[in-house]
mmCIF file of C-alpha atoms in Angstrom:
data_model
loop_
_atom_site.group_PDB
_atom_site.id
_atom_site.type_symbol
_atom_site.label_atom_id
_atom_site.label_comp_id
_atom_site.label_asym_id
_atom_site.label_seq_id
_atom_site.Cartn_x
_atom_site.Cartn_y
_atom_site.Cartn_z
ATOM 1 C CA MET A 8 4.521 -13.721 -2.619
ATOM 2 C CA THR A 9 3.277 -10.098 -1.773
ATOM 3 C CA ILE A 10 0.023 -9.262 -3.364
ATOM 4 C CA TYR A 11 -0.887 -5.426 -3.928
ATOM 5 C CA VAL A 12 -5.097 -5.179 -3.708
ATOM 6 C CA GLY A 13 -6.391 -2.085 -4.432
ATOM 7 C CA ASN A 14 -9.365 0.025 -5.485
ATOM 8 C CA LEU A 15 -10.909 -1.543 -2.420
ATOM 9 C CA SER A 16 -14.694 -0.258 -0.944
ATOM 10 C CA TYR A 17 -14.086 1.203 2.374
ATOM 11 C CA GLU A 18 -16.203 -1.112 4.032
ATOM 12 C CA ALA A 19 -13.316 -4.149 3.279
ATOM 13 C CA ASP A 20 -11.621 -5.800 6.364
ATOM 14 C CA GLU A 21 -8.449 -7.827 6.486
ATOM 15 C CA GLN A 22 -10.728 -10.942 7.917
ATOM 16 C CA ALA A 23 -12.745 -9.782 4.348
ATOM 17 C CA ILE A 24 -9.694 -9.856 2.351
ATOM 18 C CA ASN A 25 -7.935 -13.435 3.638
ATOM 19 C CA GLN A 26 -11.550 -15.105 3.228
ATOM 20 C CA LEU A 27 -11.481 -13.813 -0.825
ATOM 21 C CA PHE A 28 -8.176 -15.561 -1.205
ATOM 22 C CA SER A 29 -7.914 -18.434 0.814
ATOM 23 C CA GLN A 30 -9.637 -19.917 -1.887
ATOM 24 C CA PHE A 31 -6.757 -20.531 -3.644
ATOM 25 C CA GLY A 32 -4.439 -20.884 -1.225
ATOM 26 C CA GLU A 33 -2.298 -20.970 2.049
ATOM 27 C CA VAL A 34 -3.064 -16.241 3.607
ATOM 28 C CA THR A 35 -0.166 -16.204 5.028
ATOM 29 C CA SER A 36 -0.518 -12.110 5.824
ATOM 30 C CA VAL A 37 -3.097 -9.449 5.476
ATOM 31 C CA LYS A 38 -1.980 -6.057 6.083
ATOM 32 C CA LEU A 39 -5.332 -3.154 5.036
ATOM 33 C CA ILE A 40 -3.457 0.657 4.936
ATOM 34 C CA LYS A 41 -5.246 2.797 6.852
ATOM 35 C CA ASP A 42 -5.043 6.374 7.257
ATOM 36 C CA THR A 43 -2.941 7.219 10.905
ATOM 37 C CA VAL A 44 -4.882 10.222 11.796
ATOM 38 C CA THR A 45 -8.196 9.076 10.814
ATOM 39 C CA GLY A 46 -8.019 5.439 11.071
ATOM 40 C CA ARG A 47 -9.838 5.151 8.046
ATOM 41 C CA SER A 48 -8.542 2.644 4.948
ATOM 42 C CA LYS A 49 -6.818 4.019 1.659
ATOM 43 C CA GLY A 50 -8.584 0.913 0.054
ATOM 44 C CA PHE A 51 -5.564 -1.232 -0.770
ATOM 45 C CA ALA A 52 -4.146 -3.252 0.822
ATOM 46 C CA PHE A 53 -1.297 -6.349 0.936
ATOM 47 C CA VAL A 54 -2.132 -9.815 0.641
ATOM 48 C CA GLU A 55 0.764 -12.438 1.512
ATOM 49 C CA MET A 56 0.339 -15.879 -0.341
ATOM 50 C CA ALA A 57 2.700 -18.876 1.105
ATOM 51 C CA GLU A 58 3.241 -20.354 -2.133
ATOM 52 C CA ALA A 59 4.154 -18.442 -5.491
ATOM 53 C CA THR A 60 1.941 -20.903 -7.550
ATOM 54 C CA THR A 61 -0.924 -19.838 -5.345
ATOM 55 C CA SER A 62 0.295 -16.564 -5.497
ATOM 56 C CA LYS A 63 -0.381 -16.492 -9.308
ATOM 57 C CA ARG A 64 -3.462 -18.169 -9.785
ATOM 58 C CA ALA A 65 -5.014 -15.719 -7.031
ATOM 59 C CA ILE A 66 -3.696 -12.420 -9.209
ATOM 60 C CA ALA A 67 -5.131 -14.278 -12.587
ATOM 61 C CA GLU A 68 -8.512 -14.919 -11.324
ATOM 62 C CA LEU A 69 -9.444 -12.435 -9.473
ATOM 63 C CA ASN A 70 -7.957 -8.634 -10.589
ATOM 64 C CA GLU A 71 -10.709 -6.565 -12.453
ATOM 65 C CA THR A 72 -13.198 -8.868 -9.986
ATOM 66 C CA GLU A 73 -16.043 -7.226 -8.415
ATOM 67 C CA PHE A 74 -15.780 -7.414 -4.574
ATOM 68 C CA LEU A 75 -18.085 -5.321 -2.315
ATOM 69 C CA SER A 76 -19.384 -3.377 -4.976
ATOM 70 C CA ARG A 77 -16.058 -2.332 -6.452
ATOM 71 C CA ASN A 78 -13.813 -3.791 -9.221
ATOM 72 C CA ILE A 79 -10.263 -4.185 -7.407
ATOM 73 C CA ILE A 80 -6.267 -4.600 -8.904
ATOM 74 C CA VAL A 81 -4.133 -7.516 -7.620
ATOM 75 C CA ASN A 82 -1.326 -7.682 -9.091
ATOM 76 C CA GLU A 83 1.875 -8.734 -8.203
ATOM 77 C CA ALA A 84 3.527 -5.757 -5.265
ATOM 78 C CA ARG A 85 6.187 -4.320 -6.466
ATOM 79 C CA PRO A 86 9.279 -3.477 -3.564
ATOM 80 C CA LYS A 87 9.707 -1.076 -1.135
ATOM 81 C CA THR A 88 12.498 1.325 -2.968
ATOM 82 C CA THR A 89 14.700 3.666 -0.449
ATOM 83 C CA GLY A 90 15.877 6.260 -1.091
ATOM 84 C CA GLY A 91 15.420 8.876 -4.281
ATOM 85 C CA ASP A 92 13.281 11.246 -4.609
ATOM 86 C CA ARG A 93 11.008 12.728 -2.303
ATOM 87 C CA GLY A 94 7.937 14.469 -4.037
ATOM 88 C CA GLY A 95 10.210 16.656 -4.930
ATOM 89 C CA ARG A 96 12.364 16.897 -1.498
ATOM 90 C CA SER A 97 16.128 15.164 -1.724
ATOM 91 C CA GLY A 98 17.723 15.459 1.610
ATOM 92 C CA GLY A 99 14.830 15.627 3.882
ATOM 93 C CA ASN A 100 13.365 18.520 6.016
ATOM 94 C CA SER A 101 13.236 20.740 3.984
ATOM 95 C CA PHE A 102 12.852 23.298 6.702
ATOM 96 C CA ASN A 103 16.539 23.141 7.481
ATOM 97 C CA LYS A 104 17.919 24.270 4.104
ATOM 98 C CA ASN A 105 20.504 27.365 3.810
ATOM 99 C CA ARG A 106 17.760 29.253 1.652
ATOM 100 C CA GLY A 107 19.931 32.268 1.908
ATOM 101 C CA GLY A 108 18.253 35.404 3.912
ATOM 102 C CA PHE A 109 19.556 36.532 7.504
ATOM 103 C CA ASN A 110 20.144 32.944 8.221
ATOM 104 C CA SER A 111 22.878 32.222 5.661
ATOM 105 C CA ARG A 112 25.072 35.371 7.014
ATOM 106 C CA ARG A 113 26.238 34.467 10.431
ATOM 107 C CA SER A 114 29.130 33.194 11.020
ATOM 108 C CA TYR A 115 30.632 30.933 14.086
#
């Protein structure tokens, strides 16, 4: 089961998160989400645990508890959605849309 961990301290690293969750059972992976430009943590991570029962126990016991001076949010990760609205821009790159003007009058 994959667990979402939010409101993480910027000092948190994957090893510390792994240690926190491994007290409940086997942790198969930890993915700390980082900004691609700065490399700084975005303040959330995904933890994958081997068994659903231990995952649910970790969620119940760690949600809204203090970790590295921050109250973390821990819950079951929602599945990644595909397609759909992307902030009001449907259809991808907005530069390729026909907005009228000179280019719309061009005949080929």
